């Protein structure tokens, strides 16, 4: 497990998803796409954070186990949902028997792992035969998607200033890795959200409260200042600031 990644999430756990409910919005879309649970169906949420998927899945009737490598995230999750089964655990080494769960989910987690393909195999191991794995992550820009701000272009431009291994998360071949791990019926769907943002500073604060913060922190100081100034100028030039984002939902059956 990358201690840098987990430390970052530990640092931001108290404000995570509180500035703008970005992960909660995607979590809802993911939960909506899960099949209705049968009696006693068990769901494992890997890298659960503050519960964007776990809490909604429990409300839908699953018996949920939420896991995360960040003690800070698990502490906050337990504070807010004392009766939720939440445990500190590395996604690369799940402390469960084979064939334990009916469904596994992971919201914006798999691409952060040191070895995403091994993480996919580990989830397969703990799923019952026929169980569903549904996980979200970034990916190519979906057809017809239009950015509502210049942030993504700025991230692309400033990536050249990151030190080696700066930023967070590596893309991987999600569909191929699901197939290689033995999942079947694999599909992908793009999910989209749109949130109103009151002002440019709120947008900036939002960037500080999740994994993107590592990108900003890893920039050399003068580039970080330039990045912030250009982002704020871009946002302030707009009549309305809207956080419009997409993610990909990947699904496969064990
Ligand atoms: C972007 S957050 C997503 C949290 C939650 N799934 C959501 O949708 O809001 C990524 C989460 O993955 C956790 N994480 C990162 N590396 C991990 C690992 N190796 N094992 C378990 N959790 C990990 C982080 O602590 C963080 O809570």
PDB file of C-alpha atoms and ligand atoms in Angstrom:
ATOM      1  CA  UNK A   1       0.000   0.000   0.000  1.00  0.00           C
ATOM      2  CA  UNK A   2       1.294   3.497  -0.780  1.00  0.00           C
ATOM      3  CA  UNK A   3       1.762   5.208   2.563  1.00  0.00           C
ATOM      4  CA  UNK A   4       1.878   8.621   0.844  1.00  0.00           C
ATOM      5  CA  UNK A   5      -1.603   8.093  -0.598  1.00  0.00           C
ATOM      6  CA  UNK A   6      -3.054   6.868   2.663  1.00  0.00           C
ATOM      7  CA  UNK A   7      -1.389   9.697   4.629  1.00  0.00           C
ATOM      8  CA  UNK A   8      -2.934  12.247   2.282  1.00  0.00           C
ATOM      9  CA  UNK A   9      -6.425  10.811   2.833  1.00  0.00           C
ATOM     10  CA  UNK A  10      -5.792  10.697   6.564  1.00  0.00           C
ATOM     11  CA  UNK A  11      -4.905  14.414   6.500  1.00  0.00           C
ATOM     12  CA  UNK A  12      -8.045  15.399   4.608  1.00  0.00           C
ATOM     13  CA  UNK A  13     -10.456  12.943   6.288  1.00  0.00           C
ATOM     14  CA  UNK A  14     -12.092  15.570   8.512  1.00  0.00           C
ATOM     15  CA  UNK A  15     -13.116  17.789   5.565  1.00  0.00           C
ATOM     16  CA  UNK A  16     -13.427  15.077   2.914  1.00  0.00           C
ATOM     17  CA  UNK A  17     -16.551  15.627   0.758  1.00  0.00           C
ATOM     18  CA  UNK A  18     -17.748  18.395   3.089  1.00  0.00           C
ATOM     19  CA  UNK A  19     -16.887  21.389   0.859  1.00  0.00           C
ATOM     20  CA  UNK A  20     -18.812  20.011  -2.136  1.00  0.00           C
ATOM     21  CA  UNK A  21     -20.611  16.630  -2.097  1.00  0.00           C
ATOM     22  CA  UNK A  22     -18.760  15.319  -5.160  1.00  0.00           C
ATOM     23  CA  UNK A  23     -18.148  11.760  -3.915  1.00  0.00           C
ATOM     24  CA  UNK A  24     -21.598  11.523  -2.359  1.00  0.00           C
ATOM     25  CA  UNK A  25     -23.127  12.373  -5.756  1.00  0.00           C
ATOM     26  CA  UNK A  26     -21.120   9.715  -7.593  1.00  0.00           C
ATOM     27  CA  UNK A  27     -21.716   7.253  -4.740  1.00  0.00           C
ATOM     28  CA  UNK A  28     -25.479   7.642  -5.203  1.00  0.00           C
ATOM     29  CA  UNK A  29     -25.203   6.973  -8.940  1.00  0.00           C
ATOM     30  CA  UNK A  30     -23.156   3.856  -8.241  1.00  0.00           C
ATOM     31  CA  UNK A  31     -25.575   2.532  -5.594  1.00  0.00           C
ATOM     32  CA  UNK A  32     -28.518   3.166  -7.959  1.00  0.00           C
ATOM     33  CA  UNK A  33     -26.897   0.795 -10.447  1.00  0.00           C
ATOM     34  CA  UNK A  34     -26.537  -2.107  -8.027  1.00  0.00           C
ATOM     35  CA  UNK A  35     -29.110  -4.895  -8.243  1.00  0.00           C
ATOM     36  CA  UNK A  36     -31.671  -5.076  -5.446  1.00  0.00           C
ATOM     37  CA  UNK A  37     -30.216  -7.124  -2.578  1.00  0.00           C
ATOM     38  CA  UNK A  38     -31.566 -10.531  -1.714  1.00  0.00           C
ATOM     39  CA  UNK A  39     -32.160 -11.357   1.974  1.00  0.00           C
ATOM     40  CA  UNK A  40     -28.872 -11.095   3.906  1.00  0.00           C
ATOM     41  CA  UNK A  41     -26.795 -10.133   0.863  1.00  0.00           C
ATOM     42  CA  UNK A  42     -23.370  -8.965   2.003  1.00  0.00           C
ATOM     43  CA  UNK A  43     -21.614  -6.025   0.329  1.00  0.00           C
ATOM     44  CA  UNK A  44     -17.957  -5.119   0.778  1.00  0.00           C
ATOM     45  CA  UNK A  45     -17.031  -1.488   0.105  1.00  0.00           C
ATOM     46  CA  UNK A  46     -13.279  -1.190  -0.497  1.00  0.00           C
ATOM     47  CA  UNK A  47     -11.654   2.200   0.203  1.00  0.00           C
ATOM     48  CA  UNK A  48     -14.947   3.398   1.642  1.00  0.00           C
ATOM     49  CA  UNK A  49     -13.743   6.852   2.720  1.00  0.00           C
ATOM     50  CA  UNK A  50     -16.577   8.685   4.481  1.00  0.00           C
ATOM     51  CA  UNK A  51     -19.125   6.192   3.160  1.00  0.00           C
ATOM     52  CA  UNK A  52     -20.278   7.620  -0.202  1.00  0.00           C
ATOM     53  CA  UNK A  53     -21.219   4.115  -1.346  1.00  0.00           C
ATOM     54  CA  UNK A  54     -21.330   2.133   1.906  1.00  0.00           C
ATOM     55  CA  UNK A  55     -24.015   4.250   3.563  1.00  0.00           C
ATOM     56  CA  UNK A  56     -26.293   4.294   0.510  1.00  0.00           C
ATOM     57  CA  UNK A  57     -25.814   0.558  -0.033  1.00  0.00           C
ATOM     58  CA  UNK A  58     -26.857  -0.124   3.539  1.00  0.00           C
ATOM     59  CA  UNK A  59     -29.948   2.064   3.058  1.00  0.00           C
ATOM     60  CA  UNK A  60     -30.813  -0.114   0.041  1.00  0.00           C
ATOM     61  CA  UNK A  61     -30.785  -3.177   2.269  1.00  0.00           C
ATOM     62  CA  UNK A  62     -27.313  -4.682   1.899  1.00  0.00           C
ATOM     63  CA  UNK A  63     -25.414  -5.907   4.947  1.00  0.00           C
ATOM     64  CA  UNK A  64     -22.370  -3.689   4.511  1.00  0.00           C
ATOM     65  CA  UNK A  65     -18.754  -4.054   5.531  1.00  0.00           C
ATOM     66  CA  UNK A  66     -16.774  -0.865   4.835  1.00  0.00           C
ATOM     67  CA  UNK A  67     -12.970  -1.001   4.682  1.00  0.00           C
ATOM     68  CA  UNK A  68     -10.343   1.686   4.199  1.00  0.00           C
ATOM     69  CA  UNK A  69      -6.585   1.864   4.749  1.00  0.00           C
ATOM     70  CA  UNK A  70      -6.860   5.325   6.324  1.00  0.00           C
ATOM     71  CA  UNK A  71      -7.523   5.168  10.081  1.00  0.00           C
ATOM     72  CA  UNK A  72      -8.775   8.772   9.924  1.00  0.00           C
ATOM     73  CA  UNK A  73     -11.428   7.909   7.335  1.00  0.00           C
ATOM     74  CA  UNK A  74     -12.578   4.880   9.315  1.00  0.00           C
ATOM     75  CA  UNK A  75     -12.706   6.932  12.537  1.00  0.00           C
ATOM     76  CA  UNK A  76     -14.923   9.574  10.890  1.00  0.00           C
ATOM     77  CA  UNK A  77     -17.100   6.936   9.240  1.00  0.00           C
ATOM     78  CA  UNK A  78     -17.656   5.242  12.607  1.00  0.00           C
ATOM     79  CA  UNK A  79     -18.358   8.583  14.311  1.00  0.00           C
ATOM     80  CA  UNK A  80     -21.087   9.383  11.811  1.00  0.00           C
ATOM     81  CA  UNK A  81     -22.437   5.852  11.461  1.00  0.00           C
ATOM     82  CA  UNK A  82     -21.642   4.069  14.737  1.00  0.00           C
ATOM     83  CA  UNK A  83     -23.529   0.926  13.791  1.00  0.00           C
ATOM     84  CA  UNK A  84     -21.776   0.493  10.430  1.00  0.00           C
ATOM     85  CA  UNK A  85     -19.186  -2.302  10.281  1.00  0.00           C
ATOM     86  CA  UNK A  86     -16.130  -0.221   9.310  1.00  0.00           C
ATOM     87  CA  UNK A  87     -12.572  -1.542   9.484  1.00  0.00           C
ATOM     88  CA  UNK A  88      -9.054  -0.337   8.682  1.00  0.00           C
ATOM     89  CA  UNK A  89      -7.804  -2.624   5.920  1.00  0.00           C
ATOM     90  CA  UNK A  90      -5.531  -2.533   2.890  1.00  0.00           C
ATOM     91  CA  UNK A  91      -7.342  -3.247  -0.376  1.00  0.00           C
ATOM     92  CA  UNK A  92      -4.354  -5.301  -1.476  1.00  0.00           C
ATOM     93  CA  UNK A  93      -4.781  -7.756   1.393  1.00  0.00           C
ATOM     94  CA  UNK A  94      -8.399  -8.184   2.378  1.00  0.00           C
ATOM     95  CA  UNK A  95      -8.808  -9.938   5.690  1.00  0.00           C
ATOM     96  CA  UNK A  96     -11.740 -12.104   4.591  1.00  0.00           C
ATOM     97  CA  UNK A  97     -12.201 -15.730   3.597  1.00  0.00           C
ATOM     98  CA  UNK A  98     -12.680 -16.641  -0.053  1.00  0.00           C
ATOM     99  CA  UNK A  99     -16.299 -16.452  -1.325  1.00  0.00           C
ATOM    100  CA  UNK A 100     -17.577 -14.155   1.453  1.00  0.00           C
ATOM    101  CA  UNK A 101     -19.476 -11.345  -0.310  1.00  0.00           C
ATOM    102  CA  UNK A 102     -22.345 -11.079  -2.796  1.00  0.00           C
ATOM    103  CA  UNK A 103     -21.310  -7.618  -4.023  1.00  0.00           C
ATOM    104  CA  UNK A 104     -18.117  -5.565  -3.807  1.00  0.00           C
ATOM    105  CA  UNK A 105     -17.828  -1.864  -4.575  1.00  0.00           C
ATOM    106  CA  UNK A 106     -14.932   0.591  -4.726  1.00  0.00           C
ATOM    107  CA  UNK A 107     -15.493   4.286  -5.439  1.00  0.00           C
ATOM    108  CA  UNK A 108     -12.441   6.063  -6.910  1.00  0.00           C
ATOM    109  CA  UNK A 109     -10.020   3.649  -5.240  1.00  0.00           C
ATOM    110  CA  UNK A 110      -8.681   0.990  -7.597  1.00  0.00           C
ATOM    111  CA  UNK A 111      -6.555   3.383  -9.680  1.00  0.00           C
ATOM    112  CA  UNK A 112      -4.871   4.601  -6.458  1.00  0.00           C
ATOM    113  CA  UNK A 113      -3.526   1.193  -5.484  1.00  0.00           C
ATOM    114  CA  UNK A 114       0.144   0.298  -5.976  1.00  0.00           C
ATOM    115  CA  UNK A 115      -0.946  -2.720  -7.978  1.00  0.00           C
ATOM    116  CA  UNK A 116      -4.511  -2.283  -9.297  1.00  0.00           C
ATOM    117  CA  UNK A 117      -4.622  -5.672 -11.111  1.00  0.00           C
ATOM    118  CA  UNK A 118      -3.692  -7.435  -7.848  1.00  0.00           C
ATOM    119  CA  UNK A 119      -6.454  -5.444  -6.118  1.00  0.00           C
ATOM    120  CA  UNK A 120      -8.977  -6.619  -8.707  1.00  0.00           C
ATOM    121  CA  UNK A 121      -7.877 -10.239  -8.145  1.00  0.00           C
ATOM    122  CA  UNK A 122      -8.160  -9.812  -4.380  1.00  0.00           C
ATOM    123  CA  UNK A 123     -11.755  -8.583  -4.716  1.00  0.00           C
ATOM    124  CA  UNK A 124     -12.534 -11.565  -6.966  1.00  0.00           C
ATOM    125  CA  UNK A 125     -11.190 -13.898  -4.285  1.00  0.00           C
ATOM    126  CA  UNK A 126     -13.544 -12.616  -1.581  1.00  0.00           C
ATOM    127  CA  UNK A 127     -16.632 -12.534  -3.859  1.00  0.00           C
ATOM    128  CA  UNK A 128     -18.910 -15.544  -4.046  1.00  0.00           C
ATOM    129  CA  UNK A 129     -19.167 -17.131  -7.489  1.00  0.00           C
ATOM    130  CA  UNK A 130     -21.638 -14.966  -9.433  1.00  0.00           C
ATOM    131  CA  UNK A 131     -21.000 -11.968  -7.148  1.00  0.00           C
ATOM    132  CA  UNK A 132     -20.807  -8.473  -8.621  1.00  0.00           C
ATOM    133  CA  UNK A 133     -17.847  -6.099  -8.505  1.00  0.00           C
ATOM    134  CA  UNK A 134     -18.751  -2.483  -9.337  1.00  0.00           C
ATOM    135  CA  UNK A 135     -16.104   0.215  -9.128  1.00  0.00           C
ATOM    136  CA  UNK A 136     -15.669   3.769 -10.325  1.00  0.00           C
ATOM    137  CA  UNK A 137     -12.633   5.639 -11.544  1.00  0.00           C
ATOM    138  CA  UNK A 138     -11.457   8.341 -13.884  1.00  0.00           C
ATOM    139  CA  UNK A 139     -10.939   7.544 -17.546  1.00  0.00           C
ATOM    140  CA  UNK A 140     -11.264   8.915 -21.054  1.00  0.00           C
ATOM    141  CA  UNK A 141     -13.595  11.855 -21.652  1.00  0.00           C
ATOM    142  CA  UNK A 142     -17.004  10.345 -22.537  1.00  0.00           C
ATOM    143  CA  UNK A 143     -18.646  11.200 -25.862  1.00  0.00           C
ATOM    144  CA  UNK A 144     -20.567  14.449 -25.671  1.00  0.00           C
ATOM    145  CA  UNK A 145     -19.127  15.512 -22.321  1.00  0.00           C
ATOM    146  CA  UNK A 146     -18.271  19.211 -22.132  1.00  0.00           C
ATOM    147  CA  UNK A 147     -16.078  20.649 -19.403  1.00  0.00           C
ATOM    148  CA  UNK A 148     -17.650  23.514 -17.471  1.00  0.00           C
ATOM    149  CA  UNK A 149     -14.337  25.052 -16.400  1.00  0.00           C
ATOM    150  CA  UNK A 150     -10.662  25.147 -17.359  1.00  0.00           C
ATOM    151  CA  UNK A 151      -9.447  23.017 -14.448  1.00  0.00           C
ATOM    152  CA  UNK A 152      -8.854  19.824 -16.428  1.00  0.00           C
ATOM    153  CA  UNK A 153      -6.806  21.652 -19.064  1.00  0.00           C
ATOM    154  CA  UNK A 154      -4.729  23.234 -16.284  1.00  0.00           C
ATOM    155  CA  UNK A 155      -4.100  19.852 -14.658  1.00  0.00           C
ATOM    156  CA  UNK A 156      -2.940  18.478 -18.024  1.00  0.00           C
ATOM    157  CA  UNK A 157      -0.671  21.472 -18.579  1.00  0.00           C
ATOM    158  CA  UNK A 158       0.874  21.483 -15.094  1.00  0.00           C
ATOM    159  CA  UNK A 159       1.475  17.712 -14.910  1.00  0.00           C
ATOM    160  CA  UNK A 160       4.859  18.365 -16.558  1.00  0.00           C
ATOM    161  CA  UNK A 161       6.014  20.167 -13.386  1.00  0.00           C
ATOM    162  CA  UNK A 162       5.338  17.264 -11.049  1.00  0.00           C
ATOM    163  CA  UNK A 163       8.301  15.377  -9.598  1.00  0.00           C
ATOM    164  CA  UNK A 164       8.624  11.688 -10.527  1.00  0.00           C
ATOM    165  CA  UNK A 165       5.732   9.796  -8.908  1.00  0.00           C
ATOM    166  CA  UNK A 166       4.044  13.127  -8.091  1.00  0.00           C
ATOM    167  CA  UNK A 167       0.263  13.447  -8.108  1.00  0.00           C
ATOM    168  CA  UNK A 168      -1.928  10.491  -7.333  1.00  0.00           C
ATOM    169  CA  UNK A 169      -3.268   7.476  -9.162  1.00  0.00           C
ATOM    170  CA  UNK A 170      -2.300   5.753 -12.377  1.00  0.00           C
ATOM    171  CA  UNK A 171      -4.754   4.805 -15.099  1.00  0.00           C
ATOM    172  CA  UNK A 172      -4.970   1.078 -15.795  1.00  0.00           C
ATOM    173  CA  UNK A 173      -6.858  -1.147 -18.230  1.00  0.00           C
ATOM    174  CA  UNK A 174      -9.906  -1.722 -16.062  1.00  0.00           C
ATOM    175  CA  UNK A 175     -11.905  -3.883 -18.475  1.00  0.00           C
ATOM    176  CA  UNK A 176      -8.890  -6.034 -19.371  1.00  0.00           C
ATOM    177  CA  UNK A 177      -7.934  -6.514 -15.737  1.00  0.00           C
ATOM    178  CA  UNK A 178     -11.472  -7.542 -14.789  1.00  0.00           C
ATOM    179  CA  UNK A 179     -11.340 -10.144 -17.569  1.00  0.00           C
ATOM    180  CA  UNK A 180      -7.841 -11.292 -16.589  1.00  0.00           C
ATOM    181  CA  UNK A 181      -9.016 -11.811 -12.999  1.00  0.00           C
ATOM    182  CA  UNK A 182     -11.827 -14.052 -14.259  1.00  0.00           C
ATOM    183  CA  UNK A 183     -14.802 -11.685 -14.137  1.00  0.00           C
ATOM    184  CA  UNK A 184     -17.472 -12.104 -16.821  1.00  0.00           C
ATOM    185  CA  UNK A 185     -20.313  -9.975 -18.216  1.00  0.00           C
ATOM    186  CA  UNK A 186     -17.986  -6.977 -17.952  1.00  0.00           C
ATOM    187  CA  UNK A 187     -19.334  -3.556 -18.874  1.00  0.00           C
ATOM    188  CA  UNK A 188     -18.582   0.135 -18.442  1.00  0.00           C
ATOM    189  CA  UNK A 189     -20.896   3.133 -18.181  1.00  0.00           C
ATOM    190  CA  UNK A 190     -20.084   6.774 -17.765  1.00  0.00           C
ATOM    191  CA  UNK A 191     -21.621   8.609 -14.830  1.00  0.00           C
ATOM    192  CA  UNK A 192     -21.998  12.388 -14.783  1.00  0.00           C
ATOM    193  CA  UNK A 193     -22.660  14.906 -12.036  1.00  0.00           C
ATOM    194  CA  UNK A 194     -23.145  18.641 -11.889  1.00  0.00           C
ATOM    195  CA  UNK A 195     -22.929  20.689  -8.693  1.00  0.00           C
ATOM    196  CA  UNK A 196     -23.379  24.452  -8.293  1.00  0.00           C
ATOM    197  CA  UNK A 197     -20.314  26.085  -6.721  1.00  0.00           C
ATOM    198  CA  UNK A 198     -20.885  29.358  -4.855  1.00  0.00           C
ATOM    199  CA  UNK A 199     -17.525  30.953  -5.696  1.00  0.00           C
ATOM    200  CA  UNK A 200     -14.005  30.314  -6.957  1.00  0.00           C
ATOM    201  CA  UNK A 201     -12.519  29.987  -3.473  1.00  0.00           C
ATOM    202  CA  UNK A 202     -14.963  27.184  -2.648  1.00  0.00           C
ATOM    203  CA  UNK A 203     -13.801  25.376  -5.795  1.00  0.00           C
ATOM    204  CA  UNK A 204     -10.187  25.789  -4.640  1.00  0.00           C
ATOM    205  CA  UNK A 205     -11.037  24.561  -1.136  1.00  0.00           C
ATOM    206  CA  UNK A 206     -12.756  21.554  -2.677  1.00  0.00           C
ATOM    207  CA  UNK A 207      -9.489  20.678  -4.434  1.00  0.00           C
ATOM    208  CA  UNK A 208      -7.782  20.631  -1.025  1.00  0.00           C
ATOM    209  CA  UNK A 209     -10.114  18.045   0.456  1.00  0.00           C
ATOM    210  CA  UNK A 210      -9.450  14.943  -1.631  1.00  0.00           C
ATOM    211  CA  UNK A 211      -6.738  13.199  -3.646  1.00  0.00           C
ATOM    212  CA  UNK A 212      -6.271  16.103  -6.071  1.00  0.00           C
ATOM    213  CA  UNK A 213      -4.614  17.935  -3.234  1.00  0.00           C
ATOM    214  CA  UNK A 214      -1.536  15.783  -3.730  1.00  0.00           C
ATOM    215  CA  UNK A 215      -1.172  17.081  -7.295  1.00  0.00           C
ATOM    216  CA  UNK A 216      -1.316  20.678  -6.039  1.00  0.00           C
ATOM    217  CA  UNK A 217       0.996  19.979  -3.070  1.00  0.00           C
ATOM    218  CA  UNK A 218       3.534  18.219  -5.288  1.00  0.00           C
ATOM    219  CA  UNK A 219       3.922  21.217  -7.637  1.00  0.00           C
ATOM    220  CA  UNK A 220       6.967  23.424  -7.016  1.00  0.00           C
ATOM    221  CA  UNK A 221       5.853  26.456  -4.936  1.00  0.00           C
ATOM    222  CA  UNK A 222       5.991  29.013  -7.770  1.00  0.00           C
ATOM    223  CA  UNK A 223       4.052  26.706 -10.120  1.00  0.00           C
ATOM    224  CA  UNK A 224       1.487  26.046  -7.393  1.00  0.00           C
ATOM    225  CA  UNK A 225       0.905  29.790  -7.032  1.00  0.00           C
ATOM    226  CA  UNK A 226       0.568  30.142 -10.822  1.00  0.00           C
ATOM    227  CA  UNK A 227      -1.809  27.155 -10.966  1.00  0.00           C
ATOM    228  CA  UNK A 228      -4.026  28.668  -8.285  1.00  0.00           C
ATOM    229  CA  UNK A 229      -4.008  32.150  -9.868  1.00  0.00           C
ATOM    230  CA  UNK A 230      -4.949  30.818 -13.303  1.00  0.00           C
ATOM    231  CA  UNK A 231      -7.648  28.533 -11.945  1.00  0.00           C
ATOM    232  CA  UNK A 232      -9.232  31.302  -9.881  1.00  0.00           C
ATOM    233  CA  UNK A 233      -9.097  33.706 -12.877  1.00  0.00           C
ATOM    234  CA  UNK A 234     -10.736  31.082 -15.104  1.00  0.00           C
ATOM    235  CA  UNK A 235     -13.529  30.483 -12.599  1.00  0.00           C
ATOM    236  CA  UNK A 236     -14.139  34.137 -11.793  1.00  0.00           C
ATOM    237  CA  UNK A 237     -14.552  34.915 -15.499  1.00  0.00           C
ATOM    238  CA  UNK A 238     -17.592  32.610 -15.604  1.00  0.00           C
ATOM    239  CA  UNK A 239     -21.118  33.768 -14.883  1.00  0.00           C
ATOM    240  CA  UNK A 240     -21.892  30.597 -12.956  1.00  0.00           C
ATOM    241  CA  UNK A 241     -19.369  28.164 -11.512  1.00  0.00           C
ATOM    242  CA  UNK A 242     -20.450  24.597 -11.998  1.00  0.00           C
ATOM    243  CA  UNK A 243     -18.562  21.477 -11.012  1.00  0.00           C
ATOM    244  CA  UNK A 244     -19.341  19.183 -13.936  1.00  0.00           C
ATOM    245  CA  UNK A 245     -17.536  15.856 -13.766  1.00  0.00           C
ATOM    246  CA  UNK A 246     -17.681  12.378 -15.190  1.00  0.00           C
ATOM    247  CA  UNK A 247     -16.463   9.028 -13.949  1.00  0.00           C
ATOM    248  CA  UNK A 248     -16.577   5.500 -15.320  1.00  0.00           C
ATOM    249  CA  UNK A 249     -18.414   2.688 -13.612  1.00  0.00           C
ATOM    250  CA  UNK A 250     -16.920  -0.736 -14.365  1.00  0.00           C
ATOM    251  CA  UNK A 251     -18.813  -3.913 -13.528  1.00  0.00           C
ATOM    252  CA  UNK A 252     -17.986  -7.577 -13.700  1.00  0.00           C
ATOM    253  CA  UNK A 253     -19.415 -10.805 -12.280  1.00  0.00           C
ATOM    254  CA  UNK A 254     -17.217 -13.290 -10.416  1.00  0.00           C
TER     255      UNK A 254
HETATM  256  C1  LIG B   1     -10.958   9.083  -3.468  1.00  0.00           C
HETATM  257  S1  LIG B   1     -11.229   8.315  -1.942  1.00  0.00           S
HETATM  258  C2  LIG B   1     -12.782   7.499  -2.218  1.00  0.00           C
HETATM  259  C3  LIG B   1     -13.514   7.186  -0.964  1.00  0.00           C
HETATM  260  C4  LIG B   1     -14.933   6.656  -1.170  1.00  0.00           C
HETATM  261  N1  LIG B   1     -14.921   5.405  -1.856  1.00  0.00           N
HETATM  262  C5  LIG B   1     -15.763   7.672  -1.919  1.00  0.00           C
HETATM  263  O1  LIG B   1     -16.246   7.355  -3.013  1.00  0.00           O
HETATM  264  O2  LIG B   1     -15.891   8.781  -1.395  1.00  0.00           O
HETATM  265  C6  LIG B   1     -10.089   6.983  -1.944  1.00  0.00           C
HETATM  266  C7  LIG B   1     -10.112   6.179  -0.655  1.00  0.00           C
HETATM  267  O3  LIG B   1      -9.287   5.027  -0.843  1.00  0.00           O
HETATM  268  C8  LIG B   1      -8.565   4.809   0.345  1.00  0.00           C
HETATM  269  N2  LIG B   1      -7.375   4.026  -0.004  1.00  0.00           N
HETATM  270  C9  LIG B   1      -6.281   4.419  -0.670  1.00  0.00           C
HETATM  271  N3  LIG B   1      -5.400   3.412  -0.793  1.00  0.00           N
HETATM  272  C10 LIG B   1      -5.976   2.348  -0.180  1.00  0.00           C
HETATM  273  C11 LIG B   1      -5.583   1.009   0.038  1.00  0.00           C
HETATM  274  N4  LIG B   1      -4.405   0.540  -0.403  1.00  0.00           N
HETATM  275  N5  LIG B   1      -6.414   0.192   0.686  1.00  0.00           N
HETATM  276  C12 LIG B   1      -7.618   0.636   1.142  1.00  0.00           C
HETATM  277  N6  LIG B   1      -8.039   1.889   0.991  1.00  0.00           N
HETATM  278  C13 LIG B   1      -7.231   2.743   0.324  1.00  0.00           C
HETATM  279  C14 LIG B   1      -8.269   6.193   0.862  1.00  0.00           C
HETATM  280  O4  LIG B   1      -7.927   6.201   2.224  1.00  0.00           O
HETATM  281  C15 LIG B   1      -9.559   6.926   0.546  1.00  0.00           C
HETATM  282  O5  LIG B   1     -10.473   6.859   1.607  1.00  0.00           O
END
